[in-house]
Coordinates of C-alpha atoms in Angstrom, one line a residue:
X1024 CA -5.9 30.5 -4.9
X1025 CA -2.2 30.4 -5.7
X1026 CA -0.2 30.9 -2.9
X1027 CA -3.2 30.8 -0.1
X1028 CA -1.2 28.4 2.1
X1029 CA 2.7 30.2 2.9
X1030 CA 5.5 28.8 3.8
X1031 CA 5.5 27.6 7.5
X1032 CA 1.6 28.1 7.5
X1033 CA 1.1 24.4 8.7
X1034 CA 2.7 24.2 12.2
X1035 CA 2.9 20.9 14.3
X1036 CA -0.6 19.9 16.1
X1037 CA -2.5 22.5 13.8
X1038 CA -4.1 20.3 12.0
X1039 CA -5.7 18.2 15.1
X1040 CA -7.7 14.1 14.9
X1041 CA -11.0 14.7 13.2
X1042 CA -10.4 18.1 12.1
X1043 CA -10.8 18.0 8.5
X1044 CA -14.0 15.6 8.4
X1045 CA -16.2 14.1 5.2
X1046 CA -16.5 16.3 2.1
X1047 CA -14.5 19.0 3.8
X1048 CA -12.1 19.3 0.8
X1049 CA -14.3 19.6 -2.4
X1050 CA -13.5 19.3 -6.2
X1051 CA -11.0 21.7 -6.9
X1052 CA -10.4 22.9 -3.5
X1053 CA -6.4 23.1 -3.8
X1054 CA -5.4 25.1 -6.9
X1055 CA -1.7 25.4 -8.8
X1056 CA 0.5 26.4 -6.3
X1057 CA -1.5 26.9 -3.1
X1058 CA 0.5 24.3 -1.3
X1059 CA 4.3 25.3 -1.8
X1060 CA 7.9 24.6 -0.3
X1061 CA 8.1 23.4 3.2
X1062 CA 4.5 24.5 4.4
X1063 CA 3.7 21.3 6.1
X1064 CA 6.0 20.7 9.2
X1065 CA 6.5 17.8 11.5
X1066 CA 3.9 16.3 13.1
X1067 CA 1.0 19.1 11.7
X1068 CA -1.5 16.4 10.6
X1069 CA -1.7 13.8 13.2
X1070 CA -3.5 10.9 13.6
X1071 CA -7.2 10.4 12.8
X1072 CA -7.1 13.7 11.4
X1073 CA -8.3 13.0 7.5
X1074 CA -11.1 11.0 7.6
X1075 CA -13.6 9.2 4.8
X1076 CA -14.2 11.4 1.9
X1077 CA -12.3 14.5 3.0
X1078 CA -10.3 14.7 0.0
X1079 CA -12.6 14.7 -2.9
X1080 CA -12.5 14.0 -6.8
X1081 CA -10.2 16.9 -8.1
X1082 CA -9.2 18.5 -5.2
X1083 CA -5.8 18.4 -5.8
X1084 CA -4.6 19.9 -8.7
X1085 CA -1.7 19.6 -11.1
X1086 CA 1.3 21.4 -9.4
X1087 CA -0.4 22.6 -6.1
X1088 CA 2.0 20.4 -3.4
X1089 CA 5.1 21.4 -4.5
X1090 CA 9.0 20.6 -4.3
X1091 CA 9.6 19.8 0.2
X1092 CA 6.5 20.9 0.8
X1093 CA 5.9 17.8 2.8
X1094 CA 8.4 17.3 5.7
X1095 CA 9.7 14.6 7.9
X1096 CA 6.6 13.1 10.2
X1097 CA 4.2 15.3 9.0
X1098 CA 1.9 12.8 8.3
X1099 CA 1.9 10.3 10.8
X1100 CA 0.5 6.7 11.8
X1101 CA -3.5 6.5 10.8
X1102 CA -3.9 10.3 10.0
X1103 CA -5.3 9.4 6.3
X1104 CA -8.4 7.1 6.7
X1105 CA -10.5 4.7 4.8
X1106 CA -11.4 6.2 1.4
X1107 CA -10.1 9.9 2.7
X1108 CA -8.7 10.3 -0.8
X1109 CA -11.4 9.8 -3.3
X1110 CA -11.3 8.8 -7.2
X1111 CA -9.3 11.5 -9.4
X1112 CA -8.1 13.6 -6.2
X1113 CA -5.0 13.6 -6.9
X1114 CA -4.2 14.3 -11.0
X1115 CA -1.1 14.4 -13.1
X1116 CA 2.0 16.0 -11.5
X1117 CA -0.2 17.3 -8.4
X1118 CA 2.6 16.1 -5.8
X1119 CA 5.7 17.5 -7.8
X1120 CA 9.4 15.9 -7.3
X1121 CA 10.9 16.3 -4.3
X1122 CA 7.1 16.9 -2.1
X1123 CA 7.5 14.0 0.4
X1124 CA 10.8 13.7 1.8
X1125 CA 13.0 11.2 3.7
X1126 CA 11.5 9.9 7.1
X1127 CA 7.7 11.7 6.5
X1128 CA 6.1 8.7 5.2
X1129 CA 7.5 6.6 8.7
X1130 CA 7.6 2.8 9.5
X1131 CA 3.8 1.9 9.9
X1132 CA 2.6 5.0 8.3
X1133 CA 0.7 2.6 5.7
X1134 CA 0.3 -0.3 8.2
X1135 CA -1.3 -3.5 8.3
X1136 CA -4.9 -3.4 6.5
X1137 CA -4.8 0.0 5.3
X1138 CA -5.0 -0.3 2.3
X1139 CA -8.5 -1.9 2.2
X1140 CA -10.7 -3.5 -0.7
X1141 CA -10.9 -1.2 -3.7
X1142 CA -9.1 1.7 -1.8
X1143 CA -6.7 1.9 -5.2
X1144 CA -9.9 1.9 -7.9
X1145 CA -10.0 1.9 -11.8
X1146 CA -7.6 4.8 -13.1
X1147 CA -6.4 6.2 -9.8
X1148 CA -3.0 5.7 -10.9
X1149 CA -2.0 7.9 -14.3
X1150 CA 1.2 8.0 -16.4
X1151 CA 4.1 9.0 -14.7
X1152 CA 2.1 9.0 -11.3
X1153 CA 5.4 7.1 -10.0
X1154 CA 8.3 8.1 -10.6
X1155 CA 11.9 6.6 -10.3
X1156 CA 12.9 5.7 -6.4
X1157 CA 9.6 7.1 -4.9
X1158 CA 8.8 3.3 -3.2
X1159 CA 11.8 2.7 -1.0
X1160 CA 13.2 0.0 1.1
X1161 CA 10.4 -1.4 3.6
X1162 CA 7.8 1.3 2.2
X1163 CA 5.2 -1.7 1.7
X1164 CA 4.9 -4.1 4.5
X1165 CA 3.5 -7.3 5.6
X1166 CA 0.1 -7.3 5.0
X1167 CA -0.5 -4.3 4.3
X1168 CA -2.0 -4.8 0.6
X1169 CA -5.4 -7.0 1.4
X1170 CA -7.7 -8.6 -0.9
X1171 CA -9.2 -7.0 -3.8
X1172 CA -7.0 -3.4 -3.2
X1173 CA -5.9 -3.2 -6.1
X1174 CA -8.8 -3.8 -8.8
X1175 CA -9.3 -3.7 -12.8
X1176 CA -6.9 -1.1 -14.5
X1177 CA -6.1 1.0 -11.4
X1178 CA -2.4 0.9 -12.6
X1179 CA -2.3 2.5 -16.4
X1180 CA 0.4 2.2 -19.1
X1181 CA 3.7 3.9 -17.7
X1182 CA 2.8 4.9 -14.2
X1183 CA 5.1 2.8 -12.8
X1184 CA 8.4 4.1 -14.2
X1185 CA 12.2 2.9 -14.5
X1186 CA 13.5 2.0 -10.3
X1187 CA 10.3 3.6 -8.8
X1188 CA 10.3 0.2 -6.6
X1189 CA 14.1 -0.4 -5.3
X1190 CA 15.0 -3.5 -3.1
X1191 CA 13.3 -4.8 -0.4
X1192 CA 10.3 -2.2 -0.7
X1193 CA 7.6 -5.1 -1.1
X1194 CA 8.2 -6.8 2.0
X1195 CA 7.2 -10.6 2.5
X1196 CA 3.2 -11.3 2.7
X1197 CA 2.5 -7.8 1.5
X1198 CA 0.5 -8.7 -1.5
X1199 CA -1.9 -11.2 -0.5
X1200 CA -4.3 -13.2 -2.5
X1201 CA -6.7 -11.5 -4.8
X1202 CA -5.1 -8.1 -4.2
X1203 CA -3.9 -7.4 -7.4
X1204 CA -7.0 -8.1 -9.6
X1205 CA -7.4 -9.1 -13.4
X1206 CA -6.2 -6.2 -15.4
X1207 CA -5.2 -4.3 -12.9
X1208 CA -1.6 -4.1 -14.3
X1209 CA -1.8 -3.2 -17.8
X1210 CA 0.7 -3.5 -20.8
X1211 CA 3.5 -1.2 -20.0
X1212 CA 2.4 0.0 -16.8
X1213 CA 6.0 -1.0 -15.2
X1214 CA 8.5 0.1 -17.3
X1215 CA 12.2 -0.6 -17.8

């Protein structure tokens, strides 16, 4: 329920590789709120420790990782797996402005091949999923957006809004051939 998860609840190592396995986190599992400010410290999910289907359809709710909950390294190199995060996990405004901060998503965080065929599916992104500066500088790197990742209207109309991708973000080779699909980007999905 609201406020389950406190501030400073998530230390660094708690949340150990293979600790949260398949179908751990179910539909609805995180509620408004449960995951507030600062919670989730350096280094507290480490690597391997999400794996396939973990994180369910609806798990995450509207509101429930809020503002700096997310810190610096917290989620390091290969701790969200293949298909970890399933369709409609994550819904409108679950990760609120200000959730991931500077230096937690790391160089090689989302490295080469991670984001595999059909990981980004039909509706997974929403309106104003995106918002303005989220994808910064080197975010996206070479190779890391394979064949067929992006497929049929996985990007909606608006979710990509005004300077959500800034310079050099979308490195060179990073979208390879096929990986943005037919109608995957639909009208207005990238804004001014």
């Amino acid at each position: 329920a609201d406020g389950n998860v406190t501030d400073g609840g998530i230390t660094d190592g708690s949340v150990t590789d293979g600790s949260v396995i398949d179908d751990s986190l179910v539909d609805s599992s995180f509620t408004d709120g449960s995951v507030t400010d600062g919670f989730i410290t350096d280094g507290s999910v480490i690597d391997g420790s999400v794996t396939d289907g973990s994180v369910t359809n609806g798990s995450v709710t509207d509101g429930n990782v809020t503002d700096g909950s997310v810190t610096g390294g917290s989620v390091t190199d290969g701790s969200v797996m293949d298909s970890s995060v399933a369709d409609g996990s994550v819904t409108d405004s679950s990760v609120a402005e200000g959730s991931f901060t500077d230096g937690n998503i790391t160089d090689g965080s989302v490295a080469d091949g991670s984001v595999a065929d059909a990981s980004v599916t039909e509706g997974s992104f929403t309106d104003g999923n995106i918002t303005d500066a989220c994808v910064t500088d080197g975010r996206v790197a070479d190779g890391n957006v394979t064949d067929g990742g992006i497929t049929d209207g996985s990007v909606t109309d608006g979710s990509v809004t005004d300077g959500s991708v800034t310079d050099g973000n979308v490195t060179d080779g990073s979208v390879t051939d096929g990986s943005v699909t037919d109608g995957s980007v639909t009208d207005g999905s990238v804004t001014d």
